[in-house]
Amino acid sequence: MYGALDIGGTKIAGGIVDADGHLVARSQCATPAHGTAEEMMAAVAAVLDDMAAHPEWKTLTHLGIGSAGPVDTVAGTVSPVNIPAWRAFPLADRIRALASVPPGVEPVLVGDAVAMTAAEHWTGAARGVDNVLGMVVSTGIGGGLILGGALYAGPSGNAGHIGHLTVDHTGGPECPCGARGCVERLASGTAIAAHAVESGWVPPAGVQPTAAAVADAARAGDPRAAAAYDRAGRALAAAIAATAALVELDLVVIGGGVAQAGETLFAPLRRHLADYAVLDFTRDLSVVPAKLATDAGLIGAAAVAGLSHSGRGTHRLPTAHP
């Protein structure tokens, strides 16, 4: 059995995953993203304590930690853009020291979007595909790469961090990372909701102004809501086309909460991608929704924890049975 953590700006989830990539137990709490470093760590510890109550926890051989990034997989530290209190936070060391972690089980840190990509390649929409960009579009935006059939995370674990490619060169909105015009500031759930509100969209009474609410309004024909998703689709398309030109892709898989908007997001994305991806080797690139939904981060963290290393920053994932 593999243990797994998935730490993002919205939720902290823990799970137990079997050798075929099936989630057999799960726990979750809200992320205190604007709390102190110790409040964040207390939430992580509470999820692990909950998982440790399951009998299967005692049989763990590996523990994978998928975290919002940037991460440093060599140092075991995390500096998530959307969790301000964690800067070079020694997450792997802190988790290693918890009583809930079975003796001899070594935490393995990975970026959350890299974990999602690993999961989709192991048992999801990218299974059997050699060159893949996986993306998480949620509170923030992250990405991961499968190149030549292997997970490529890079020397520090941040390869594929597509959310911080600059796609607006006109002095676009400032990103918490310090740059301007990042994909994340145009296409994340937070950015979609903010842009819709700034454009004059007002959510129904009693409804919070979220990306999901904007999607509902877009489907109902609100032009301001639809424009917010069109803007997001354009930003994602520009970043995907640039990535495809650099590394040559067979498939793009998009998961995360914003991807649940379905064609409200995917239709404008694909339309704009046709305009940006015009080279012969980037044209007609397939973009599909993730299959594993909210469990992908856990399954991928487990996969990365259990995989064998085939070169610096490059990993062969385990083979799952149908």
Short mmCIF file of C-alpha atoms in Angstrom, two decimals:
data_model
loop_
_atom_site.label_atom_id
_atom_site.label_comp_id
_atom_site.label_asym_id
_atom_site.label_seq_id
_atom_site.Cartn_x
_atom_site.Cartn_y
_atom_site.Cartn_z
CA MET A 1 0.00 0.00 0.00
CA TYR A 2 1.05 3.57 -0.73
CA GLY A 3 0.18 6.56 1.44
CA ALA A 4 -0.48 9.89 -0.24
CA LEU A 5 -1.03 13.55 0.55
CA ASP A 6 -2.40 16.19 -1.82
CA ILE A 7 -1.88 19.74 -0.54
CA GLY A 8 -3.41 22.61 -2.48
CA GLY A 9 -4.76 26.08 -1.95
CA THR A 10 -8.32 24.81 -1.36
CA LYS A 11 -7.99 21.41 0.29
CA ILE A 12 -5.60 19.02 1.99
CA ALA A 13 -6.38 15.38 1.22
CA GLY A 14 -4.84 12.14 2.39
CA GLY A 15 -5.28 8.68 0.97
CA ILE A 16 -4.22 5.06 0.80
CA VAL A 17 -3.62 3.72 -2.71
CA ASP A 18 -3.09 0.10 -3.72
CA ALA A 19 -0.48 -1.21 -6.18
CA ASP A 20 -2.90 -0.87 -9.12
CA GLY A 21 -3.64 2.79 -8.50
CA HIS A 22 -6.99 2.36 -6.76
CA LEU A 23 -7.84 4.66 -3.87
CA VAL A 24 -8.96 2.55 -0.92
CA ALA A 25 -9.30 5.22 1.80
CA ARG A 26 -9.49 9.00 1.85
CA SER A 27 -9.60 11.97 4.25
CA GLN A 28 -9.84 15.70 3.58
CA CYS A 29 -9.97 19.11 5.24
CA ALA A 30 -10.03 22.72 4.06
CA THR A 31 -6.67 24.42 3.58
CA PRO A 32 -6.01 27.30 5.99
CA ALA A 33 -4.17 28.95 3.12
CA HIS A 34 -3.93 32.35 4.79
CA GLY A 35 -3.08 31.00 8.23
CA THR A 36 0.34 30.66 9.80
CA ALA A 37 2.89 28.07 8.79
CA GLU A 38 2.10 26.07 11.91
CA GLU A 39 -1.64 26.21 11.30
CA MET A 40 -1.01 24.77 7.85
CA MET A 41 1.19 22.04 9.30
CA ALA A 42 -1.42 21.23 11.96
CA ALA A 43 -4.00 20.66 9.21
CA VAL A 44 -1.62 18.32 7.40
CA ALA A 45 -0.94 16.41 10.61
CA ALA A 46 -4.68 16.09 11.32
CA VAL A 47 -5.29 14.51 7.90
CA LEU A 48 -2.42 12.05 8.44
CA ASP A 49 -3.72 11.20 11.92
CA ASP A 50 -7.10 10.43 10.40
CA MET A 51 -5.51 8.18 7.76
CA ALA A 52 -3.42 6.40 10.40
CA ALA A 53 -6.65 5.10 11.96
CA HIS A 54 -7.16 2.81 8.93
CA PRO A 55 -5.74 -0.73 9.34
CA GLU A 56 -4.11 -0.54 5.89
CA TRP A 57 -1.95 2.39 7.02
CA LYS A 58 0.30 0.01 8.95
CA THR A 59 1.17 -1.77 5.69
CA LEU A 60 2.53 1.33 3.91
CA THR A 61 5.72 0.94 1.91
CA HIS A 62 5.84 4.49 0.53
CA LEU A 63 4.38 7.92 1.27
CA GLY A 64 4.00 10.46 -1.51
CA ILE A 65 3.40 14.16 -0.88
CA GLY A 66 1.93 16.22 -3.69
CA SER A 67 2.08 19.93 -2.90
CA ALA A 68 1.25 23.15 -4.65
CA GLY A 69 4.48 24.69 -5.84
CA PRO A 70 7.11 25.69 -6.42
CA VAL A 71 8.65 22.76 -4.60
CA ASP A 72 12.24 21.69 -4.08
CA THR A 73 12.27 17.92 -4.18
CA VAL A 74 15.97 17.76 -3.34
CA ALA A 75 15.72 19.89 -0.19
CA GLY A 76 12.21 18.63 0.64
CA THR A 77 10.84 22.17 0.90
CA VAL A 78 7.79 23.90 -0.52
CA SER A 79 6.98 27.54 -1.35
CA PRO A 80 3.42 27.47 -2.74
CA VAL A 81 2.44 30.70 -4.45
CA ASN A 82 -1.10 30.40 -3.02
CA ILE A 83 0.00 29.57 0.57
CA PRO A 84 1.92 32.69 1.67
CA ALA A 85 3.08 31.38 5.07
CA TRP A 86 5.04 28.50 3.53
CA ARG A 87 8.29 29.77 2.03
CA ALA A 88 11.07 27.18 1.85
CA PHE A 89 9.00 25.28 4.40
CA PRO A 90 10.69 21.95 5.30
CA LEU A 91 7.59 19.88 4.62
CA ALA A 92 9.30 16.51 4.06
CA ASP A 93 11.26 16.78 7.31
CA ARG A 94 8.20 17.87 9.27
CA ILE A 95 6.12 15.00 7.95
CA ARG A 96 8.94 12.51 8.53
CA ALA A 97 8.90 13.49 12.21
CA LEU A 98 5.16 12.87 12.73
CA ALA A 99 4.15 9.91 14.90
CA SER A 100 1.50 8.96 12.32
CA VAL A 101 4.15 8.10 9.70
CA PRO A 102 5.12 4.41 10.04
CA PRO A 103 8.78 3.76 10.91
CA GLY A 104 11.01 3.35 7.87
CA VAL A 105 8.56 5.02 5.47
CA GLU A 106 10.36 7.87 3.70
CA PRO A 107 8.23 10.81 2.45
CA VAL A 108 8.69 11.60 -1.25
CA LEU A 109 7.82 15.16 -2.29
CA VAL A 110 6.39 16.06 -5.70
CA GLY A 111 4.55 19.04 -7.16
CA ASP A 112 0.78 18.57 -7.13
CA ALA A 113 0.36 19.03 -10.87
CA VAL A 114 3.24 16.64 -11.55
CA ALA A 115 1.39 14.16 -9.33
CA MET A 116 -1.82 14.67 -11.29
CA THR A 117 0.07 14.07 -14.54
CA ALA A 118 1.60 10.89 -13.14
CA ALA A 119 -1.84 9.65 -12.10
CA GLU A 120 -3.42 10.29 -15.48
CA HIS A 121 -0.53 8.50 -17.18
CA TRP A 122 -0.73 5.57 -14.75
CA THR A 123 -4.47 4.87 -14.80
CA GLY A 124 -6.28 7.79 -16.44
CA ALA A 125 -6.76 9.71 -19.68
CA ALA A 126 -3.07 9.64 -20.68
CA ARG A 127 -2.47 5.93 -20.14
CA GLY A 128 -0.22 4.56 -22.88
CA VAL A 129 0.59 8.01 -24.34
CA ASP A 130 4.28 8.89 -24.56
CA ASN A 131 4.31 12.71 -24.62
CA VAL A 132 1.80 14.46 -22.39
CA LEU A 133 1.21 17.80 -20.73
CA GLY A 134 -0.96 17.47 -17.65
CA MET A 135 -2.52 20.58 -16.14
CA VAL A 136 -4.37 21.37 -12.94
CA VAL A 137 -6.61 24.42 -13.32
CA SER A 138 -7.98 25.31 -9.90
CA THR A 139 -7.18 27.99 -7.29
CA GLY A 140 -3.83 28.12 -9.08
CA ILE A 141 -2.52 26.49 -12.25
CA GLY A 142 0.21 23.88 -12.40
CA GLY A 143 1.50 21.36 -14.89
CA GLY A 144 3.57 18.26 -15.38
CA LEU A 145 5.20 16.47 -18.30
CA ILE A 146 5.46 12.92 -19.58
CA LEU A 147 8.23 12.80 -22.18
CA GLY A 148 9.21 9.65 -24.02
CA GLY A 149 6.88 7.63 -21.80
CA ALA A 150 8.51 8.77 -18.54
CA LEU A 151 7.58 11.40 -16.00
CA TYR A 152 9.91 14.37 -16.29
CA ALA A 153 9.91 16.50 -13.14
CA GLY A 154 13.23 18.28 -13.62
CA PRO A 155 16.15 18.65 -11.20
CA SER A 156 14.11 20.46 -8.54
CA GLY A 157 10.71 18.93 -9.32
CA ASN A 158 9.21 21.97 -11.08
CA ALA A 159 9.38 21.11 -14.78
CA GLY A 160 6.08 21.82 -16.53
CA HIS A 161 5.10 24.69 -14.20
CA ILE A 162 2.94 26.15 -16.94
CA GLY A 163 0.88 28.42 -14.68
CA HIS A 164 3.75 30.87 -14.55
CA LEU A 165 4.41 31.23 -18.24
CA THR A 166 3.79 34.83 -19.29
CA VAL A 167 1.08 35.00 -21.95
CA ASP A 168 0.02 38.65 -21.58
CA HIS A 169 2.91 40.91 -22.60
CA THR A 170 0.91 44.14 -22.35
CA GLY A 171 1.58 44.58 -18.64
CA GLY A 172 -1.11 42.17 -17.48
CA PRO A 173 -2.15 41.63 -13.88
CA GLU A 174 0.61 41.08 -11.33
CA CYS A 175 0.94 37.50 -10.14
CA PRO A 176 1.83 36.54 -6.55
CA CYS A 177 4.96 34.96 -8.04
CA GLY A 178 6.18 38.49 -8.83
CA ALA A 179 5.76 38.46 -12.61
CA ARG A 180 2.97 39.93 -14.72
CA GLY A 181 0.67 38.34 -17.26
CA CYS A 182 1.04 34.76 -15.98
CA VAL A 183 -1.44 32.13 -17.14
CA GLU A 184 -2.50 31.68 -13.51
CA ARG A 185 -3.58 35.33 -13.24
CA LEU A 186 -5.79 34.95 -16.30
CA ALA A 187 -7.17 31.41 -16.20
CA SER A 188 -7.30 30.14 -12.61
CA GLY A 189 -10.65 29.82 -10.90
CA THR A 190 -9.84 32.86 -8.81
CA ALA A 191 -8.95 34.89 -11.91
CA ILE A 192 -12.08 33.82 -13.81
CA ALA A 193 -14.36 34.87 -10.97
CA ALA A 194 -12.53 38.16 -10.38
CA HIS A 195 -12.62 39.11 -14.07
CA ALA A 196 -16.33 38.34 -14.34
CA VAL A 197 -17.10 40.52 -11.32
CA GLU A 198 -14.88 43.33 -12.64
CA SER A 199 -16.82 43.14 -15.92
CA GLY A 200 -20.12 43.70 -14.14
CA TRP A 201 -21.35 40.14 -13.56
CA VAL A 202 -23.22 39.73 -10.31
CA PRO A 203 -23.87 36.25 -8.86
CA PRO A 204 -27.43 35.32 -7.87
CA ALA A 205 -28.50 36.16 -4.33
CA GLY A 206 -26.89 33.84 -1.81
CA VAL A 207 -24.34 32.50 -4.33
CA GLN A 208 -20.62 33.12 -3.87
CA PRO A 209 -18.72 34.59 -6.86
CA THR A 210 -16.77 31.45 -7.79
CA ALA A 211 -15.59 30.06 -11.12
CA ALA A 212 -18.33 27.42 -10.88
CA ALA A 213 -20.97 30.14 -10.49
CA VAL A 214 -19.50 32.00 -13.45
CA ALA A 215 -19.69 28.79 -15.50
CA ASP A 216 -23.37 28.39 -14.60
CA ALA A 217 -24.00 31.96 -15.73
CA ALA A 218 -22.08 31.43 -18.97
CA ARG A 219 -24.18 28.35 -19.76
CA ALA A 220 -27.30 30.44 -19.08
CA GLY A 221 -26.16 32.96 -21.69
CA ASP A 222 -24.54 35.73 -19.63
CA PRO A 223 -22.03 37.38 -22.02
CA ARG A 224 -19.79 38.69 -19.20
CA ALA A 225 -19.45 35.23 -17.70
CA ALA A 226 -18.78 33.70 -21.11
CA ALA A 227 -16.12 36.36 -21.77
CA ALA A 228 -14.33 35.44 -18.54
CA TYR A 229 -14.08 31.82 -19.70
CA ASP A 230 -13.06 32.90 -23.20
CA ARG A 231 -10.22 34.95 -21.67
CA ALA A 232 -9.15 31.93 -19.62
CA GLY A 233 -9.32 29.64 -22.64
CA ARG A 234 -7.15 32.02 -24.66
CA ALA A 235 -4.48 32.15 -21.94
CA LEU A 236 -4.43 28.38 -21.57
CA ALA A 237 -4.26 27.92 -25.34
CA ALA A 238 -1.29 30.26 -25.67
CA ALA A 239 0.62 28.41 -22.97
CA ILE A 240 -0.23 24.98 -24.36
CA ALA A 241 0.85 25.98 -27.88
CA ALA A 242 4.17 27.30 -26.56
CA THR A 243 4.79 24.10 -24.60
CA ALA A 244 3.93 21.93 -27.60
CA ALA A 245 6.40 23.88 -29.74
CA LEU A 246 9.16 23.28 -27.18
CA VAL A 247 8.76 19.59 -26.40
CA GLU A 248 6.30 18.12 -28.97
CA LEU A 249 3.17 16.72 -27.35
CA ASP A 250 0.73 13.97 -28.22
CA LEU A 251 -1.93 14.91 -25.67
CA VAL A 252 -2.93 17.54 -23.11
CA VAL A 253 -4.95 16.44 -20.08
CA ILE A 254 -6.63 19.09 -17.94
CA GLY A 255 -8.00 18.49 -14.46
CA GLY A 256 -8.79 20.55 -11.38
CA GLY A 257 -11.95 22.26 -10.25
CA VAL A 258 -12.19 24.69 -13.18
CA ALA A 259 -12.06 21.80 -15.66
CA GLN A 260 -15.40 20.67 -14.22
CA ALA A 261 -16.93 23.51 -16.25
CA GLY A 262 -16.64 21.18 -19.24
CA GLU A 263 -17.22 22.71 -22.65
CA THR A 264 -17.65 26.15 -21.09
CA LEU A 265 -13.87 26.02 -20.67
CA PHE A 266 -12.81 23.48 -23.31
CA ALA A 267 -14.69 24.98 -26.27
CA PRO A 268 -12.98 28.40 -26.19
CA LEU A 269 -9.66 26.77 -25.27
CA ARG A 270 -9.75 24.52 -28.34
CA ARG A 271 -10.89 27.38 -30.57
CA HIS A 272 -8.00 29.60 -29.50
CA LEU A 273 -5.55 26.70 -29.63
CA ALA A 274 -6.31 26.30 -33.33
CA ASP A 275 -5.10 29.89 -33.79
CA TYR A 276 -1.94 29.53 -31.68
CA ALA A 277 -0.79 25.99 -32.54
CA VAL A 278 -0.19 26.40 -36.28
CA LEU A 279 3.07 24.54 -36.85
CA ASP A 280 2.71 21.10 -38.42
CA PHE A 281 3.91 19.32 -35.30
CA THR A 282 1.64 21.30 -32.94
CA ARG A 283 -1.52 21.46 -35.04
CA ASP A 284 -4.62 19.42 -34.07
CA LEU A 285 -3.26 18.68 -30.60
CA SER A 286 -5.83 16.75 -28.57
CA VAL A 287 -6.95 18.39 -25.30
CA VAL A 288 -9.09 16.23 -23.01
CA PRO A 289 -10.48 16.35 -19.45
CA ALA A 290 -8.76 14.34 -16.75
CA LYS A 291 -10.47 11.05 -15.84
CA LEU A 292 -9.48 10.82 -12.19
CA ALA A 293 -11.08 14.08 -11.00
CA THR A 294 -10.27 15.08 -7.44
CA ASP A 295 -8.43 11.83 -6.66
CA ALA A 296 -5.69 12.36 -9.24
CA GLY A 297 -3.35 14.20 -6.89
CA LEU A 298 -3.44 11.39 -4.34
CA ILE A 299 -3.03 8.60 -6.90
CA GLY A 300 -0.18 10.46 -8.59
CA ALA A 301 1.65 11.20 -5.33
CA ALA A 302 1.45 7.49 -4.56
CA ALA A 303 2.74 6.62 -8.03
CA VAL A 304 5.72 8.94 -7.77
CA ALA A 305 6.56 7.61 -4.30
CA GLY A 306 6.65 4.07 -5.62
CA LEU A 307 8.34 4.56 -8.96
CA SER A 308 11.88 3.60 -9.87
CA HIS A 309 14.36 6.27 -11.00
CA SER A 310 15.64 6.02 -14.54
CA GLY A 311 17.68 9.21 -14.67
CA ARG A 312 17.93 12.59 -13.08
CA GLY A 313 14.47 14.12 -13.02
CA THR A 314 13.04 11.31 -15.16
CA HIS A 315 10.94 8.48 -13.72
CA ARG A 316 9.26 5.35 -15.07
CA LEU A 317 5.85 4.95 -13.51
CA PRO A 318 4.52 1.64 -12.16
CA THR A 319 2.30 -0.47 -14.41
CA ALA A 320 -1.29 -0.77 -13.26
CA HIS A 321 -3.55 -3.67 -14.18
CA PRO A 322 -6.98 -2.85 -15.66
#
